[in-house]
Structure formats: C-alpha cells, structure tokens
C-alpha cells in the first residue's frame, strides 16, 4: 500500500530497552516494505540511537546490515568507576559517524530525543543541537555510562523519565503515533549480571509509564523479546526479525487508522 496525498502525518515512538532495541530496526524495515511513511520519530535511550541513525539518512537497509555485524566490545572504553564504568566517548564517535556529524534540525525528518537531568530529575527533550551529543546523553544508563555533560546539564538515560516517547512524537505533529516497546510485559524476567539488574530496575520503575504510553499510542507494538537479555548484544538478527514480524502482524490496524483519518477529513 503506497500512501501519497491526503494522508495523516505518521509518527514513530521508540522505547528504551538496551540491546532489545535492535527490534526497532525490524519495525522500521517492515514499515518501509509496506509503504507506510515515517514523518516524525521520537526515541528514548536505545530508541534514540535507532531514531537518530535512521533520521540521518533513512537508509534502513544499511542500518540493518551494520547492526547484524555490530561488535559492542569495539566501542566500549572502560575506566575506573566513579560515576559509571564506561566513558562513552567511543560510542559518541560512532554515533557522530552514523549521523554524519549533523545537528538534529539537519536530519531528514523531525526527531525528538529524550534524556534526563540527573540533578533536577527533569525530562529533557532535544529537537535541535548536535545529534551525537543528544543521543549519547540519552543512552547514559545510570551506573554503566558516565553521565553526559551537555548544554550546561548533567544528563542520564532518557528511559529514567520516559520509556516510550509517545507524547514527544505527538508534539512533532504526528496525527497517528505507532509506539514500539521492546520491554517484555512478562514480569518474571531473569537477570544474569549487574547490567541486567540495572536495566531491569529501570524497567520496573517505568511499568506505569509504559501502561500510560500504550494507551496514548494509536498503535502499540510489543515484540516478544523475553528470551533475550537487554545487555547481551547477540542474536541481533533475531531481535530485528521479531520487530519486523510484529509490525507485519499489525499492519492492517495501521491501514484502518489511516483510512479512518482520511474519512474524517472528507466529512
């Protein structure tokens, strides 16, 4: 189904979720195949990374191929822990490369990147400024990555305040928001290491936030990723496929929403 004229503005809201966030790429890939455009995109933590890299070029096939061969250890710069185990400069440099050194306002589609101010507890939403720095701040998992100093603030993971940025996608002008949450709804999730404990703790704190976001979204996707760790960057192709399949299984709902929107415009 190719959508051309007289159509709603479609937004995509991508959740936090660590390594499971690679499933977002599968969702985007399936949207491309279905001819469903992404007019605006918002992301938190890993969702911000995927959103930013996609918005830089919209070359989803390149991103899928890169993700399939991604080696996390090549981009981790460990240091003696004070505020975090990982300095994160190598990751920022990688993001700088993937976003072509652009500012957020220079990306191909409007994007919102969510982060959190460590000192005030405020949600910080970036819609302009350096893309790699905003994304680096959004992925600053507490206790893992060093907090990121940017624009006079000390910033940590966006998932601390906003797991799924549905409101932010709506704020960019989306008429229809497709939300993808890569956190398992099953509450019996095992933790295998200290990183899993940290990530799972944030997930638990955001249970109510996820529930609210699921109701605010027009389409809510929750790929089955319960068998994958949020910190193990393995099985990436399988996680992407889970996201891909979830979108395919929900495409008819999206088409109906689009047609209903068109009908209301013609009344």
Coordinates of C-alpha atoms in Angstrom, one line a residue:
X1 CA 0.0 0.0 0.0
X2 CA 1.7 3.2 -1.2
X3 CA 0.5 6.4 0.6
X4 CA 0.8 9.6 -1.3
X5 CA -1.6 12.5 -0.9
X6 CA -4.2 13.4 1.7
X7 CA -2.8 11.3 4.4
X8 CA -2.1 11.7 8.1
X9 CA 1.3 12.6 9.4
X10 CA 2.7 9.4 10.9
X11 CA 5.0 9.3 13.9
X12 CA 7.1 6.5 15.4
X13 CA 7.9 6.4 19.1
X14 CA 10.8 4.1 20.0
X15 CA 11.3 2.9 23.6
X16 CA 14.3 2.4 25.8
X17 CA 15.4 -1.2 26.3
X18 CA 19.1 -1.8 25.8
X19 CA 20.1 -4.4 23.2
X20 CA 16.5 -5.4 22.7
X21 CA 16.1 -2.0 20.9
X22 CA 17.5 -3.6 17.8
X23 CA 14.0 -4.8 17.2
X24 CA 13.1 -1.2 16.3
X25 CA 15.1 -1.6 13.1
X26 CA 12.9 -4.5 12.1
X27 CA 9.8 -2.4 12.7
X28 CA 11.2 0.4 10.5
X29 CA 12.2 -2.1 7.8
X30 CA 8.6 -3.5 7.7
X31 CA 7.1 0.0 7.6
X32 CA 9.3 0.7 4.5
X33 CA 8.2 -2.5 2.9
X34 CA 4.5 -1.7 3.5
X35 CA 4.9 1.8 2.1
X36 CA 3.9 3.4 5.4
X37 CA 5.9 6.6 5.7
X38 CA 7.6 7.8 8.9
X39 CA 7.1 11.5 9.0
X40 CA 8.5 12.2 12.5
X41 CA 10.3 10.0 15.0
X42 CA 11.0 10.1 18.8
X43 CA 13.3 7.9 20.8
X44 CA 14.5 7.3 24.3
X45 CA 17.8 5.7 25.1
X46 CA 18.4 2.8 22.6
X47 CA 15.3 4.1 20.8
X48 CA 17.0 7.5 20.5
X49 CA 20.1 5.8 19.0
X50 CA 18.0 4.0 16.4
X51 CA 15.8 7.0 15.7
X52 CA 18.8 9.3 15.2
X53 CA 20.7 6.9 12.9
X54 CA 17.6 6.4 10.8
X55 CA 16.7 10.1 10.6
X56 CA 20.2 10.8 9.4
X57 CA 19.7 9.1 6.1
X58 CA 16.6 6.9 6.1
X59 CA 18.8 4.1 4.7
X60 CA 17.2 1.3 6.7
X61 CA 18.9 -1.5 4.7
X62 CA 22.4 -0.1 5.6
X63 CA 21.5 0.1 9.2
X64 CA 20.2 -3.4 9.3
X65 CA 23.4 -4.7 7.7
X66 CA 25.5 -2.7 10.2
X67 CA 23.5 -4.0 13.2
X68 CA 23.9 -7.6 12.1
X69 CA 27.7 -7.4 12.4
X70 CA 27.8 -5.0 15.3
X71 CA 30.5 -5.8 17.9
X72 CA 29.8 -4.0 21.2
X73 CA 33.3 -4.5 22.6
X74 CA 34.9 -2.4 19.9
X75 CA 33.1 0.7 21.2
X76 CA 33.4 0.4 24.9
X77 CA 36.0 2.5 26.7
X78 CA 36.1 1.2 30.3
X79 CA 37.6 3.3 33.1
X80 CA 38.0 3.1 36.9
X81 CA 34.4 3.6 38.0
X82 CA 33.4 6.8 39.7
X83 CA 30.1 7.7 38.2
X84 CA 30.0 5.0 35.6
X85 CA 32.0 2.1 34.1
X86 CA 32.1 3.3 30.5
X87 CA 33.3 6.7 29.5
X88 CA 31.3 6.6 26.3
X89 CA 33.5 8.7 24.0
X90 CA 34.0 5.8 21.5
X91 CA 30.2 5.3 21.3
X92 CA 29.7 9.1 20.8
X93 CA 32.2 9.0 18.0
X94 CA 30.4 6.1 16.4
X95 CA 27.1 7.9 16.7
X96 CA 28.8 11.0 15.2
X97 CA 29.7 8.9 12.2
X98 CA 26.3 7.3 11.8
X99 CA 24.6 10.7 12.0
X100 CA 27.0 12.2 9.6
X101 CA 28.0 14.9 12.1
X102 CA 24.7 16.6 11.7
X103 CA 22.6 18.6 14.1
X104 CA 19.1 17.3 14.9
X105 CA 17.5 20.0 12.8
X106 CA 19.5 19.0 9.8
X107 CA 18.3 15.4 9.8
X108 CA 16.0 14.2 7.1
X109 CA 12.9 14.1 9.3
X110 CA 11.9 15.8 12.5
X111 CA 13.1 14.0 15.6
X112 CA 12.9 14.3 19.3
X113 CA 15.5 12.7 21.6
X114 CA 14.7 12.2 25.3
X115 CA 17.2 12.4 28.1
X116 CA 17.0 13.1 31.9
X117 CA 18.7 15.7 34.0
X118 CA 20.4 13.9 36.8
X119 CA 20.3 16.8 39.2
X120 CA 16.8 18.1 38.8
X121 CA 15.1 14.9 37.6
X122 CA 13.6 16.8 34.6
X123 CA 12.8 15.2 31.3
X124 CA 14.9 16.9 28.6
X125 CA 13.7 16.7 25.0
X126 CA 16.1 17.7 22.3
X127 CA 14.7 18.8 18.9
X128 CA 17.8 20.7 17.9
X129 CA 21.5 20.8 18.6
X130 CA 24.3 18.2 18.0
X131 CA 22.7 14.9 17.3
X132 CA 25.5 12.7 18.5
X133 CA 25.7 14.5 21.8
X134 CA 22.0 14.4 22.4
X135 CA 21.9 10.7 21.6
X136 CA 24.9 10.0 23.8
X137 CA 23.2 11.7 26.7
X138 CA 20.0 9.6 26.1
X139 CA 21.8 6.3 26.3
X140 CA 23.6 7.1 29.6
X141 CA 22.4 4.1 31.6
X142 CA 22.9 5.0 35.3
X143 CA 25.9 3.3 36.8
X144 CA 27.0 2.0 33.4
X145 CA 27.8 5.0 31.3
X146 CA 29.2 8.2 32.7
X147 CA 26.6 10.9 32.8
X148 CA 27.0 13.2 29.9
X149 CA 27.6 17.0 30.3
X150 CA 25.7 18.8 27.6
X151 CA 24.2 22.3 27.3
X152 CA 25.1 23.0 31.0
X153 CA 23.3 19.9 32.3
X154 CA 24.4 16.5 33.6
X155 CA 22.3 14.1 31.7
X156 CA 21.4 10.4 32.0
X157 CA 19.3 7.8 30.3
X158 CA 16.0 9.0 28.8
X159 CA 14.3 5.8 29.9
X160 CA 14.5 7.0 33.5
X161 CA 11.8 9.6 32.9
X162 CA 10.2 8.5 29.6
X163 CA 10.3 4.8 28.5
X164 CA 8.2 5.3 25.3
X165 CA 8.2 8.9 23.9
X166 CA 4.6 8.9 22.5
X167 CA 3.9 12.5 23.7
X168 CA 7.1 13.7 22.1
X169 CA 6.1 12.1 18.7
X170 CA 2.7 13.8 19.0
X171 CA 4.4 17.0 19.8
X172 CA 6.3 16.8 16.5
X173 CA 2.9 17.0 14.8
X174 CA 2.0 13.3 14.3
X175 CA -1.6 12.5 13.6
X176 CA -1.1 8.8 14.2
X177 CA 1.6 7.5 16.6
X178 CA 3.0 4.0 16.3
X179 CA 4.7 3.1 19.5
X180 CA 7.2 0.2 19.9
X181 CA 8.1 -1.0 23.3
X182 CA 10.8 -3.6 23.5
X183 CA 10.5 -4.3 27.2
X184 CA 8.8 -7.7 27.9
X185 CA 5.4 -7.3 29.6
X186 CA 6.1 -10.6 31.4
X187 CA 7.2 -9.6 34.9
X188 CA 9.2 -12.8 35.5
X189 CA 12.3 -11.6 33.7
X190 CA 15.7 -13.1 34.8
X191 CA 18.8 -11.0 35.4
X192 CA 22.1 -12.6 34.5
X193 CA 24.6 -9.9 35.5
X194 CA 24.9 -6.5 37.1
X195 CA 24.0 -4.7 33.9
X196 CA 20.8 -6.7 33.7
X197 CA 20.0 -5.7 37.3
X198 CA 20.4 -2.0 36.5
X199 CA 18.3 -2.2 33.3
X200 CA 15.6 -4.3 34.9
X201 CA 15.4 -1.9 37.8
X202 CA 14.7 1.0 35.4
X203 CA 12.1 -1.2 33.5
X204 CA 10.3 -1.9 36.8
X205 CA 10.2 1.8 37.7
X206 CA 8.6 2.5 34.3
X207 CA 5.8 0.0 34.4
X208 CA 3.2 2.6 35.0
X209 CA 4.7 4.9 32.4
X210 CA 4.6 2.1 29.8
X211 CA 1.0 1.4 30.6
X212 CA 0.0 5.1 30.1
X213 CA 2.0 5.3 26.9
X214 CA 0.4 2.1 25.5
X215 CA -3.0 3.8 25.8
X216 CA -1.8 7.1 24.4
X217 CA -0.4 5.5 21.2
X218 CA -2.7 4.8 18.3
X219 CA -0.8 1.5 17.6
X220 CA 1.1 -0.2 20.3
X221 CA 3.7 -2.8 19.3
X222 CA 5.4 -5.1 21.9
X223 CA 7.7 -7.6 20.1
X224 CA 8.2 -10.9 22.0
X225 CA 11.8 -10.4 23.2
X226 CA 11.5 -12.1 26.6
X227 CA 14.1 -14.7 25.7
X228 CA 16.8 -12.0 25.1
X229 CA 18.9 -10.1 27.6
X230 CA 18.8 -6.3 27.4
X231 CA 22.6 -6.2 27.8
X232 CA 23.7 -9.1 25.5
X233 CA 24.4 -7.8 22.1
X234 CA 23.9 -11.2 20.5
X235 CA 21.0 -12.6 18.5
X236 CA 20.6 -9.2 16.9
X237 CA 19.2 -10.5 13.7
X238 CA 16.6 -12.5 15.6
X239 CA 15.6 -9.4 17.6
X240 CA 15.2 -7.4 14.4
X241 CA 13.1 -10.1 12.9
X242 CA 10.8 -10.1 16.0
X243 CA 10.2 -6.3 15.4
X244 CA 9.7 -6.9 11.7
X245 CA 7.1 -9.6 12.3
X246 CA 5.3 -7.6 15.0
X247 CA 4.8 -4.7 12.6
X248 CA 3.6 -7.1 9.8
X249 CA 1.1 -8.6 12.1
X250 CA -0.3 -5.1 12.9
X251 CA -0.2 -3.5 9.5
X252 CA -4.0 -3.8 9.0
X253 CA -4.6 -1.8 12.1
X254 CA -2.4 1.0 10.8
X255 CA -4.1 0.9 7.4
X256 CA -7.5 1.2 9.1
X257 CA -6.4 4.2 11.1
X258 CA -5.1 5.9 8.0
X259 CA -8.4 5.3 6.2
X260 CA -10.4 6.5 9.2
X261 CA -8.3 9.7 9.3
X262 CA -8.9 10.3 5.6
X263 CA -12.6 9.7 6.1
X264 CA -12.8 12.3 8.9
X265 CA -11.0 14.8 6.7
X266 CA -13.6 14.4 4.0
X267 CA -16.6 14.8 6.3

